Coordinates of C-alpha atoms in Angstrom, one line a residue:
Chain A
X1 CA -31.2 15.3 37.9
X2 CA -34.7 15.9 39.0
X3 CA -35.2 15.8 42.7
X4 CA -38.1 13.5 43.5
X5 CA -40.1 14.5 46.5
X6 CA -41.3 11.6 48.5
X7 CA -43.7 11.9 51.4
X8 CA -41.4 11.8 54.4
X9 CA -43.1 8.9 56.1
X10 CA -42.7 6.7 53.0
X11 CA -38.9 6.8 52.9
X12 CA -37.8 3.2 52.6
X13 CA -36.1 2.9 56.0
X14 CA -34.8 -0.6 55.6
X15 CA -33.4 -0.3 52.1
X16 CA -30.1 -2.0 53.0
X17 CA -32.1 -5.1 54.0
X18 CA -34.1 -5.1 50.7
X19 CA -31.0 -4.6 48.5
X20 CA -29.3 -7.6 50.0
X21 CA -32.3 -9.9 49.7
X22 CA -31.1 -11.5 46.4
X23 CA -27.7 -12.2 48.0
X24 CA -29.4 -13.7 51.0
X25 CA -31.3 -16.1 48.8
X26 CA -28.2 -17.0 46.9
X27 CA -26.3 -17.7 50.1
X28 CA -29.2 -19.8 51.2
X29 CA -29.2 -21.8 48.0
X30 CA -25.4 -22.1 47.8
X31 CA -25.0 -24.4 50.8
X32 CA -25.0 -28.1 49.9
X33 CA -26.3 -29.0 53.3
X34 CA -29.3 -26.7 52.8
X35 CA -30.0 -28.3 49.4
X36 CA -29.8 -31.7 51.0
X37 CA -32.3 -30.6 53.7
X38 CA -34.8 -29.2 51.1
X39 CA -34.5 -32.4 48.9
X40 CA -35.1 -34.6 52.0
X41 CA -38.1 -32.6 53.1
X42 CA -39.6 -32.6 49.5
X43 CA -39.2 -36.4 49.4
X44 CA -41.0 -36.7 52.7
X45 CA -43.8 -34.4 51.5
X46 CA -44.1 -36.4 48.2
X47 CA -44.0 -39.7 50.1
X48 CA -46.8 -38.6 52.5
X49 CA -49.1 -36.7 50.2
X50 CA -48.5 -38.1 46.7
X51 CA -47.6 -41.6 47.9
X52 CA -51.1 -42.6 48.9
X53 CA -52.3 -41.6 45.4
X54 CA -49.9 -44.0 43.7
X55 CA -49.9 -46.8 46.3
X56 CA -53.6 -47.3 46.8
X57 CA -53.9 -49.4 49.9
X58 CA -55.9 -48.6 53.0
X59 CA -53.9 -47.7 56.1
X60 CA -56.7 -48.5 58.5
X61 CA -58.0 -51.8 57.1
X62 CA -57.0 -54.8 59.2
X63 CA -55.8 -57.7 57.1
X64 CA -56.6 -60.4 59.6
X65 CA -55.2 -63.2 57.5
X66 CA -51.8 -61.5 57.3
X67 CA -50.9 -60.2 60.8
X68 CA -47.3 -59.6 61.7
X69 CA -46.3 -60.5 58.1
X70 CA -42.8 -59.7 57.2
X71 CA -42.2 -57.6 54.1
X72 CA -43.4 -59.2 50.9
X73 CA -44.6 -58.3 47.4
X74 CA -48.1 -57.7 48.7
X75 CA -46.9 -55.7 51.8
X76 CA -43.6 -54.0 51.0
X77 CA -43.0 -53.1 54.6
X78 CA -45.0 -55.9 56.2
X79 CA -48.0 -55.6 58.5
X80 CA -48.3 -55.0 62.2
X81 CA -50.0 -57.1 64.9
X82 CA -53.5 -56.4 63.7
X83 CA -52.7 -56.6 60.0
X84 CA -52.3 -52.9 59.1
X85 CA -50.3 -52.3 56.0
X86 CA -47.1 -50.6 57.4
X87 CA -46.2 -48.7 54.2
X88 CA -49.7 -47.2 53.8
X89 CA -49.7 -46.3 57.5
X90 CA -46.3 -44.5 57.2
X91 CA -47.7 -42.4 54.4
X92 CA -50.8 -41.4 56.2
X93 CA -48.9 -40.9 59.4
X94 CA -46.6 -38.5 57.6
X95 CA -49.5 -36.3 56.5
X96 CA -50.7 -35.7 60.1
X97 CA -47.1 -35.2 61.3
X98 CA -46.2 -32.6 58.7
X99 CA -49.6 -30.8 58.9
X100 CA -49.5 -30.6 62.7
X101 CA -45.8 -29.7 62.7
X102 CA -46.2 -26.8 60.3
X103 CA -49.5 -25.6 61.7
X104 CA -48.2 -25.6 65.3
X105 CA -45.1 -23.7 64.2
X106 CA -47.1 -21.1 62.4
X107 CA -49.5 -20.5 65.3
X108 CA -46.5 -20.4 67.7
X109 CA -44.7 -18.0 65.4
X110 CA -47.7 -15.6 65.1
X111 CA -48.5 -15.6 68.8
X112 CA -44.9 -15.5 69.9
X113 CA -44.0 -12.6 67.6
X114 CA -47.0 -10.6 68.8
X115 CA -46.3 -11.3 72.4
X116 CA -42.6 -10.5 72.1
X117 CA -43.2 -7.3 70.2
X118 CA -45.7 -6.0 72.7
X119 CA -43.4 -6.9 75.6
X120 CA -40.4 -5.3 74.0
X121 CA -42.2 -2.2 72.9
X122 CA -44.0 -1.7 76.2
X123 CA -41.0 -2.0 78.4
X124 CA -41.4 -1.2 82.1
X125 CA -43.5 -3.3 84.4
X126 CA -45.6 -4.8 81.6
X127 CA -42.5 -6.2 80.0
X128 CA -41.3 -7.6 83.3
X129 CA -44.6 -9.3 84.0
X130 CA -44.9 -10.7 80.5
X131 CA -41.4 -12.1 80.5
X132 CA -41.8 -13.5 83.9
X133 CA -44.8 -15.5 82.7
X134 CA -42.6 -16.9 79.9
X135 CA -39.9 -17.8 82.4
X136 CA -42.4 -19.6 84.5
X137 CA -43.8 -21.6 81.6
X138 CA -40.3 -22.4 80.4
X139 CA -39.1 -23.8 83.7
X140 CA -41.4 -26.8 83.4
X141 CA -40.2 -29.1 80.6
X142 CA -42.7 -28.9 77.8
X143 CA -43.3 -32.7 77.5
X144 CA -44.6 -32.7 81.1
X145 CA -47.1 -29.9 80.3
X146 CA -48.0 -31.5 76.9
X147 CA -48.7 -34.9 78.5
X148 CA -51.0 -33.3 81.0
X149 CA -52.9 -31.2 78.5
X150 CA -53.4 -34.2 76.3
X151 CA -55.0 -36.1 79.1
X152 CA -57.3 -33.2 79.9
X153 CA -58.4 -32.4 76.3
X154 CA -58.9 -35.6 74.3
X155 CA -56.9 -34.4 71.3
X156 CA -58.1 -34.1 67.8
X157 CA -55.9 -32.6 65.1
X158 CA -56.9 -29.0 66.0
X159 CA -56.4 -29.4 69.7
X160 CA -53.1 -31.1 69.1
X161 CA -51.9 -28.1 67.1
X162 CA -53.0 -25.7 69.8
X163 CA -51.5 -27.9 72.6
X164 CA -48.1 -28.1 70.8
X165 CA -48.2 -24.4 70.0
X166 CA -49.0 -23.6 73.7
X167 CA -45.4 -24.4 74.6
X168 CA -43.7 -23.6 71.3
X169 CA -44.4 -19.9 71.3
X170 CA -42.3 -19.3 74.4
X171 CA -38.9 -19.4 72.8
X172 CA -40.1 -17.3 69.9
X173 CA -41.4 -14.6 72.1
X174 CA -38.1 -14.3 74.0
X175 CA -36.1 -14.0 70.8
X176 CA -38.5 -11.4 69.3
X177 CA -38.4 -9.4 72.5
X178 CA -34.6 -9.4 72.5
X179 CA -34.6 -8.3 68.9
X180 CA -37.1 -5.5 69.5
X181 CA -35.1 -4.2 72.5
X182 CA -32.0 -3.8 70.3
X183 CA -33.9 -2.4 67.3
X184 CA -36.2 0.0 69.0
X185 CA -33.5 2.4 70.1
X186 CA -32.0 2.7 66.6
X187 CA -32.2 6.1 64.9
X188 CA -34.7 5.2 62.2
X189 CA -37.2 4.0 64.8
X190 CA -36.7 7.2 66.9
X191 CA -37.1 9.2 63.7
X192 CA -40.4 7.4 63.0
X193 CA -41.6 8.2 66.5
X194 CA -40.5 11.8 66.1
X195 CA -42.5 12.1 62.9
X196 CA -45.6 10.9 64.8
X197 CA -45.9 7.5 63.2
X198 CA -48.4 5.4 65.2
X199 CA -47.0 2.7 67.4
X200 CA -48.7 -0.1 65.5
X201 CA -47.3 1.2 62.3
X202 CA -43.8 1.4 63.8
X203 CA -44.1 -2.2 64.9
X204 CA -45.3 -3.5 61.5
X205 CA -43.4 -1.4 59.0
X206 CA -40.2 -0.5 60.9
X207 CA -39.5 -3.3 63.4
X208 CA -41.0 -6.4 61.8
X209 CA -38.9 -6.3 58.6
X210 CA -35.8 -6.2 60.9
X211 CA -36.8 -9.2 63.0
X212 CA -38.5 -11.4 60.4
X213 CA -35.3 -13.3 59.7
X214 CA -34.8 -14.3 63.3
X215 CA -38.5 -15.3 63.6
X216 CA -38.3 -17.4 60.4
X217 CA -35.2 -19.3 61.7
X218 CA -36.9 -19.9 65.0
X219 CA -40.1 -21.0 63.3
X220 CA -38.2 -23.5 61.2
X221 CA -36.8 -25.2 64.2
X222 CA -40.2 -25.1 65.8
X223 CA -41.6 -27.3 63.0
X224 CA -39.0 -29.9 63.8
X225 CA -39.7 -29.6 67.5
X226 CA -43.4 -29.9 67.0
X227 CA -43.1 -33.0 64.9
X228 CA -40.8 -34.6 67.5
X229 CA -43.1 -33.6 70.3
X230 CA -46.1 -35.1 68.6
X231 CA -44.2 -38.3 67.9
X232 CA -43.1 -38.4 71.5
X233 CA -46.6 -37.9 72.8
X234 CA -47.9 -40.7 70.5
X235 CA -45.0 -42.9 71.6
X236 CA -46.1 -42.4 75.2
X237 CA -49.7 -43.4 74.2
X238 CA -51.2 -39.9 74.4
X239 CA -51.2 -38.7 70.8
X240 CA -54.0 -38.5 68.2
X241 CA -56.6 -41.2 68.9
X242 CA -56.8 -44.2 66.6
X243 CA -57.4 -45.1 63.8
X244 CA -55.3 -42.1 62.6
X245 CA -51.9 -43.7 62.3
X246 CA -48.8 -41.8 63.2
X247 CA -45.1 -42.4 63.4
X248 CA -44.7 -42.2 67.2
X249 CA -47.6 -44.5 67.9
X250 CA -46.4 -47.0 65.3
X251 CA -43.0 -47.1 67.0
X252 CA -44.5 -47.7 70.4
X253 CA -46.7 -50.5 69.0
X254 CA -43.6 -52.0 67.3
X255 CA -41.7 -51.9 70.6
X256 CA -44.0 -54.5 72.0
X257 CA -42.8 -56.9 69.3
X258 CA -39.1 -56.2 69.3
X259 CA -38.3 -59.5 70.9
X260 CA -39.9 -61.2 67.8
X261 CA -37.4 -59.5 65.6
X262 CA -40.1 -57.5 63.7
X263 CA -37.6 -54.9 62.4
X264 CA -40.2 -53.5 59.9
X265 CA -42.2 -52.2 62.8
X266 CA -39.3 -50.3 64.4
X267 CA -36.9 -49.0 61.7
X268 CA -39.3 -47.4 59.2
X269 CA -41.3 -45.1 61.6
X270 CA -38.1 -44.1 63.5
X271 CA -36.4 -43.4 60.2
X272 CA -39.3 -41.2 59.1
X273 CA -39.1 -39.1 62.3
X274 CA -35.3 -38.9 61.9
X275 CA -35.5 -37.8 58.3
X276 CA -38.1 -35.1 59.2
X277 CA -35.8 -33.8 62.0
X278 CA -32.6 -33.8 59.9
X279 CA -34.2 -32.2 56.9
X280 CA -35.9 -29.4 58.8
X281 CA -32.8 -28.8 61.0
X282 CA -30.6 -28.5 57.9
X283 CA -33.0 -25.9 56.4
X284 CA -33.1 -24.0 59.7
X285 CA -29.2 -24.0 59.9
X286 CA -29.0 -22.8 56.3
X287 CA -31.5 -20.0 56.9
X288 CA -29.6 -19.0 60.1
X289 CA -26.2 -19.0 58.3
X290 CA -27.6 -16.9 55.5
X291 CA -29.1 -14.3 57.8
X292 CA -26.0 -14.1 60.1
X293 CA -23.7 -13.5 57.2
X294 CA -26.0 -10.7 56.1
X295 CA -25.8 -9.0 59.4
X296 CA -22.1 -9.3 59.6
Chain B
X1 CA -20.7 -9.7 93.3
X2 CA -22.6 -10.6 96.5
X3 CA -25.1 -7.9 95.4
X4 CA -25.6 -9.7 92.0
X5 CA -26.0 -13.1 93.7
X6 CA -28.7 -11.7 96.1
X7 CA -30.5 -9.9 93.2
X8 CA -30.4 -13.1 91.1
X9 CA -31.9 -15.1 94.0
X10 CA -34.6 -12.5 94.6
X11 CA -35.4 -12.6 90.9
X12 CA -36.1 -16.3 90.9
X13 CA -38.6 -16.1 93.8
X14 CA -41.6 -14.9 91.7
X15 CA -40.8 -17.6 89.2
X16 CA -41.0 -20.2 91.9
X17 CA -44.3 -18.9 93.0
X18 CA -45.5 -18.8 89.4
X19 CA -44.6 -22.4 89.0
X20 CA -46.7 -23.4 92.0
X21 CA -49.6 -21.2 90.8
X22 CA -49.3 -22.7 87.3
X23 CA -49.5 -26.3 88.4
X24 CA -52.4 -25.5 90.8
X25 CA -54.3 -23.9 87.9
X26 CA -53.5 -26.7 85.5
X27 CA -55.0 -29.2 87.8
X28 CA -58.1 -27.1 88.3
X29 CA -58.6 -27.0 84.6
X30 CA -59.5 -30.6 84.7
X31 CA -63.2 -31.3 84.3
X32 CA -64.9 -33.4 87.0
X33 CA -64.1 -33.2 90.7
X34 CA -61.4 -35.2 92.5
X35 CA -64.1 -36.3 95.0
X36 CA -65.7 -38.5 92.4
X37 CA -62.3 -40.1 91.6
X38 CA -61.5 -40.6 95.3
X39 CA -64.9 -42.2 96.2
X40 CA -65.1 -44.3 93.0
X41 CA -67.9 -46.9 93.5
X42 CA -68.7 -45.6 96.9
X43 CA -70.0 -42.3 95.5
X44 CA -73.1 -40.8 97.0
X45 CA -74.0 -37.1 97.1
X46 CA -73.9 -37.0 100.9
X47 CA -70.4 -38.7 101.1
X48 CA -69.2 -36.4 98.3
X49 CA -70.4 -33.3 100.3
X50 CA -68.7 -34.6 103.4
X51 CA -65.4 -35.3 101.7
X52 CA -65.4 -31.9 99.9
X53 CA -65.7 -30.3 103.3
X54 CA -62.9 -32.4 104.9
X55 CA -60.6 -31.8 101.9
X56 CA -61.5 -28.1 101.9
X57 CA -62.8 -28.2 98.3
X58 CA -65.8 -26.0 99.1
X59 CA -63.6 -23.1 99.9
X60 CA -62.9 -20.4 97.3
X61 CA -60.1 -21.1 94.9
X62 CA -57.6 -18.6 96.2
X63 CA -58.0 -20.0 99.7
X64 CA -57.4 -23.5 98.4
X65 CA -54.3 -22.3 96.7
X66 CA -52.9 -20.7 99.9
X67 CA -53.7 -23.8 101.9
X68 CA -52.0 -26.0 99.3
X69 CA -49.0 -23.7 99.1
X70 CA -48.7 -23.7 102.9
X71 CA -48.6 -27.5 102.8
X72 CA -46.0 -27.6 100.1
X73 CA -43.8 -25.2 102.0
X74 CA -44.0 -27.7 105.0
X75 CA -43.1 -30.5 102.6
X76 CA -46.6 -32.0 102.4
X77 CA -47.4 -32.7 98.8
X78 CA -50.6 -34.6 99.5
X79 CA -51.7 -38.2 99.2
X80 CA -51.6 -40.3 96.0
X81 CA -55.0 -41.5 94.7
X82 CA -53.7 -44.8 93.4
X83 CA -50.7 -45.8 95.5
X84 CA -52.1 -45.2 99.1
X85 CA -48.8 -43.5 99.9
X86 CA -47.9 -39.8 100.4
X87 CA -46.6 -38.1 97.3
X88 CA -43.4 -37.1 99.0
X89 CA -42.5 -40.7 99.9
X90 CA -43.2 -41.8 96.3
X91 CA -41.0 -38.9 94.9
X92 CA -38.2 -39.8 97.3
X93 CA -38.4 -43.4 96.1
X94 CA -38.1 -42.4 92.5
X95 CA -35.8 -39.4 92.7
X96 CA -32.5 -41.2 93.4
X97 CA -32.9 -43.4 90.4
X98 CA -33.4 -40.4 88.1
X99 CA -30.5 -38.5 89.7
X100 CA -28.2 -41.4 89.1
X101 CA -28.8 -41.7 85.4
X102 CA -29.1 -37.9 84.7
X103 CA -25.9 -37.0 86.7
X104 CA -23.8 -39.8 85.3
X105 CA -25.0 -39.1 81.8
X106 CA -24.4 -35.4 82.1
X107 CA -20.9 -35.7 83.6
X108 CA -19.8 -38.2 80.9
X109 CA -21.4 -36.2 78.2
X110 CA -19.8 -32.9 79.3
X111 CA -16.3 -34.5 79.5
X112 CA -16.7 -36.2 76.1
X113 CA -18.4 -33.2 74.4
X114 CA -15.6 -30.9 75.6
X115 CA -12.9 -33.2 74.3
X116 CA -14.7 -34.0 71.0
X117 CA -15.6 -30.3 70.3
X118 CA -12.1 -29.1 71.1
X119 CA -10.4 -31.7 68.9
X120 CA -12.9 -31.0 66.1
X121 CA -12.3 -27.2 66.3
X122 CA -8.5 -27.9 66.2
X123 CA -8.8 -30.1 63.1
X124 CA -11.4 -27.8 61.5
X125 CA -12.7 -28.8 58.1
X126 CA -10.5 -32.0 57.9
X127 CA -12.1 -35.3 57.1
X128 CA -12.2 -36.1 60.8
X129 CA -14.1 -32.9 61.6
X130 CA -16.6 -33.5 58.8
X131 CA -17.3 -37.1 59.7
X132 CA -17.7 -36.1 63.4
X133 CA -20.0 -33.3 62.4
X134 CA -22.2 -35.6 60.4
X135 CA -22.4 -38.1 63.3
X136 CA -23.2 -35.3 65.7
X137 CA -26.0 -34.1 63.5
X138 CA -27.4 -37.6 63.3
X139 CA -27.6 -38.0 67.1
X140 CA -28.7 -34.4 67.5
X141 CA -31.7 -35.1 65.3
X142 CA -32.4 -38.5 66.7
X143 CA -35.6 -38.9 68.8
X144 CA -34.5 -40.0 72.3
X145 CA -37.2 -42.7 72.4
X146 CA -36.1 -44.3 69.1
X147 CA -32.5 -44.2 70.2
X148 CA -33.4 -46.0 73.4
X149 CA -35.4 -48.6 71.5
X150 CA -32.5 -49.2 69.1
X151 CA -30.1 -49.6 72.1
X152 CA -32.3 -52.3 73.5
X153 CA -32.5 -54.1 70.1
X154 CA -28.7 -53.9 69.6
X155 CA -27.4 -54.6 73.1
X156 CA -30.0 -56.7 74.8
X157 CA -31.7 -58.6 71.9
X158 CA -29.2 -59.0 69.1
X159 CA -26.2 -59.1 71.4
X160 CA -27.6 -60.3 74.7
X161 CA -25.0 -58.4 76.8
X162 CA -27.2 -56.0 78.9
X163 CA -30.6 -56.2 80.5
X164 CA -33.4 -54.4 78.6
X165 CA -35.0 -52.7 81.6
X166 CA -35.7 -52.4 85.3
X167 CA -33.1 -51.7 88.0
X168 CA -32.3 -55.2 89.3
X169 CA -32.5 -58.7 87.9
X170 CA -35.4 -60.1 89.9
X171 CA -34.3 -63.7 89.2
X172 CA -31.1 -63.3 91.2
X173 CA -31.5 -64.0 94.9
X174 CA -28.7 -61.5 95.8
X175 CA -28.3 -59.0 92.9
X176 CA -25.0 -57.2 93.6
X177 CA -23.4 -53.9 92.6
X178 CA -22.4 -55.3 89.2
X179 CA -26.0 -56.2 88.4
X180 CA -27.1 -52.6 89.3
X181 CA -24.4 -51.1 87.1
X182 CA -25.4 -53.3 84.1
X183 CA -28.9 -52.0 84.4
X184 CA -27.7 -48.5 84.3
X185 CA -25.5 -48.7 81.2
X186 CA -28.2 -48.5 78.5
X187 CA -30.4 -45.7 80.1
X188 CA -27.3 -43.7 80.8
X189 CA -26.0 -44.4 77.3
X190 CA -29.2 -43.2 75.6
X191 CA -29.2 -39.9 77.6
X192 CA -25.4 -39.5 77.0
X193 CA -25.7 -39.9 73.2
X194 CA -28.4 -37.3 72.8
X195 CA -26.7 -34.8 75.1
X196 CA -23.2 -35.1 73.6
X197 CA -24.3 -34.2 70.1
X198 CA -25.7 -30.8 71.0
X199 CA -22.9 -29.8 73.4
X200 CA -20.1 -30.9 71.1
X201 CA -21.5 -28.7 68.4
X202 CA -21.6 -25.8 70.8
X203 CA -18.1 -26.6 72.2
X204 CA -16.7 -26.8 68.6
X205 CA -17.8 -23.2 67.7
X206 CA -16.7 -21.9 71.1
X207 CA -13.3 -23.4 70.8
X208 CA -13.0 -22.3 67.2
X209 CA -13.3 -18.7 68.4
X210 CA -10.9 -19.2 71.3
X211 CA -8.2 -20.6 69.0
X212 CA -8.2 -17.3 67.0
X213 CA -7.5 -15.2 70.0
X214 CA -4.2 -13.4 70.7
X215 CA -3.4 -15.2 73.9
X216 CA -3.5 -18.5 72.0
X217 CA -0.9 -17.1 69.6
X218 CA 1.1 -15.9 72.5
X219 CA 1.0 -19.3 74.1
X220 CA 2.3 -20.9 70.9
X221 CA 5.0 -18.3 70.5
X222 CA 6.4 -18.9 74.0
X223 CA 6.7 -22.5 72.8
X224 CA 3.9 -24.2 74.7
X225 CA 3.1 -27.7 73.5
X226 CA 0.0 -27.8 71.2
X227 CA -1.8 -30.1 73.7
X228 CA -1.2 -27.5 76.4
X229 CA -2.3 -24.7 74.1
X230 CA -5.7 -26.4 73.4
X231 CA -6.5 -28.0 76.7
X232 CA -5.1 -25.4 79.1
X233 CA -5.0 -22.0 77.4
X234 CA -7.9 -22.1 75.0
X235 CA -10.1 -24.5 76.9
X236 CA -10.4 -22.3 80.0
X237 CA -12.3 -19.6 78.1
X238 CA -14.2 -21.7 75.6
X239 CA -15.6 -23.9 78.3
X240 CA -17.5 -21.0 80.0
X241 CA -20.6 -20.9 77.8
X242 CA -21.1 -24.6 78.6
X243 CA -22.0 -23.7 82.2
X244 CA -24.9 -21.6 81.0
X245 CA -25.8 -24.2 78.5
X246 CA -26.1 -26.8 81.2
X247 CA -28.6 -24.7 83.1
X248 CA -30.6 -24.1 79.9
X249 CA -30.6 -27.8 78.9
X250 CA -32.0 -29.1 82.2
X251 CA -35.6 -29.1 80.9
X252 CA -34.6 -31.1 77.9
X253 CA -32.5 -33.5 80.0
X254 CA -35.5 -34.1 82.2
X255 CA -37.8 -34.8 79.2
X256 CA -35.1 -37.1 77.8
X257 CA -35.1 -38.9 81.2
X258 CA -38.9 -39.3 81.0
X259 CA -38.6 -41.1 77.6
X260 CA -35.6 -43.2 78.6
X261 CA -37.3 -44.3 81.8
X262 CA -40.4 -45.2 79.9
X263 CA -38.6 -47.3 77.4
X264 CA -36.4 -49.1 80.0
X265 CA -39.2 -49.3 82.5
X266 CA -36.8 -47.6 84.9
X267 CA -38.6 -46.5 88.1
X268 CA -37.6 -42.8 88.2
X269 CA -39.5 -39.5 88.3
X270 CA -40.3 -39.7 84.6
X271 CA -42.0 -43.1 84.9
X272 CA -43.8 -42.0 88.1
X273 CA -45.1 -39.0 86.2
X274 CA -46.2 -41.0 83.2
X275 CA -48.0 -43.5 85.3
X276 CA -49.7 -40.7 87.3
X277 CA -50.8 -39.0 84.0
X278 CA -52.2 -42.3 82.8
X279 CA -54.1 -43.0 86.0
X280 CA -55.1 -39.4 86.5
X281 CA -53.4 -39.3 89.9
X282 CA -53.4 -35.5 90.2
X283 CA -51.6 -35.1 93.5
X284 CA -48.5 -36.8 92.0
X285 CA -48.8 -34.8 88.8
X286 CA -48.9 -31.5 90.8
X287 CA -46.1 -32.6 93.1
X288 CA -43.7 -33.6 90.3
X289 CA -44.6 -30.5 88.2
X290 CA -43.7 -28.2 91.1
X291 CA -40.6 -30.2 92.0
X292 CA -39.3 -30.1 88.4
X293 CA -40.0 -26.4 88.1
X294 CA -38.0 -25.8 91.3
X295 CA -35.1 -27.9 90.0
X296 CA -35.0 -26.0 86.8
X297 CA -35.2 -22.6 88.4
X298 CA -32.5 -23.7 90.9
X299 CA -30.3 -25.1 88.1
X300 CA -30.4 -21.9 86.1
X301 CA -29.7 -19.9 89.3
X302 CA -26.7 -22.0 90.1
X303 CA -25.4 -21.9 86.5
X304 CA -25.7 -18.1 86.5
X305 CA -23.9 -17.7 89.8
X306 CA -21.2 -20.1 88.8
X307 CA -20.7 -18.3 85.6
X308 CA -20.3 -15.0 87.4
X309 CA -17.8 -16.6 89.8
X310 CA -15.6 -18.2 87.1
X311 CA -15.5 -15.4 84.6
X312 CA -13.6 -12.5 86.0
X313 CA -14.4 -10.4 83.0
X314 CA -18.0 -10.0 84.1
X315 CA -18.5 -7.0 86.3
X316 CA -21.7 -6.4 88.2

């Protein structure tokens, strides 16, 4: 057998992890609950993004001759108090919810990972200060900060993403730091240091592959949290400005008419938020189970 | 042990200062000066300059912070822009209402979650466990505000059993204790349902691990009744993580309370905060932010200390 000589630095340090990746994916797919989550999320994506192409009705036109109409052939889910088509609104509202949810989670994941890795790698007083800042921000419930920020910056979609990400990164950074603290003392990292690999490279090539699973799980739950937070803010009247429809705002409008028994204004938007939460939480649980089994 | 408690208390002091600094800075991010809001239609540059001087707004930012901090330490949170009352008196009016719903909901939720989680773990993977897990998942994913709206629809509109909001029936000349209780049931119910789901999931996995331990087998071998095995032997250990979980879930409880209070028009801290945000009443916003930060830090501190007291395995 011919001995292959590899440059020392390029020895695949995390080969066990790579070998098991097919198993990981299989475990992820095997769970019925995960499949249910993926199917539900796909349905929601199709409903919001493909739906408007098939059901061509404006979400922001007021049908003043048909306000507060109950569901009929013309308006499958009725209209609201100013004659907006509820079904069309649900579809368009889904677009902004999903876009903002995923974008906020991605921003939070990137920033939180960077922050947590720096804190964990640095150690010492820098680590203490960085983590104390996270503690401080975490001790005020995020909805209180989000409400305030939304008053200060009149939100558009970009600002909304940044505002939601501004509280969502905290949990991610804590998790990443904890993972870095346990990983950075392992032999393969020490070996990399001994070989003179630069710190940035150690972080990207040696630590990141080992913590990416945890980050991915956390980010998945952040998507659900961001969608919920945005719906909550809109419900409290501080979401994206009109005319952009969104689920939380629709629900809070519907609440004003609940004594008139207008169920079509209350059940559909609430159900959409619930389906988004359930589907993403199921996927997150599936990912977590698959990763935890790998580590066992 | 004493050493640990003292160290833990000292550790939380910087966090408390950080919370005050954070809320101070947040307010100063707001464009426009508070003088303009205070003077409203009476605004003239001369009056504005005078008022800035009396309020100390012409001093450097760090000096303003120290003055403000000194006032807070003495219990002076300033004066509301909109209510013509001190922030402290407004908070003291609202606080008992929030405490009532949060404390009652948390206690009920803990007892029920411990019971449900334990029973689920004991009957793991039976039909009962599966159905309970699905129901838990449903409530766990349910937005608090939608749940609150649904409770109003079911129990005060479709079935006119309970009032849909407020704290007393204003049409009664002498609303009694029963009236007060009936106004509490729906807000407490909403908070209870969203809290139970998460805690029961946690309790189930905690109890599942406890039931596999040797001491549980020992208890069974010496002939202890199954009920005693679960609720005395295994429960003692599996309930421990719930103490920490309570401290950690304080922020989400307070956010939940905010939504519940908004839906039920229930005059607690959450509603006060929401009103203050809508009317840009910055002293109230600052006061409540600092107060809630303090409560959270204190809650986590108490949870950690309690945990170290009840778990003899932990050595410091």
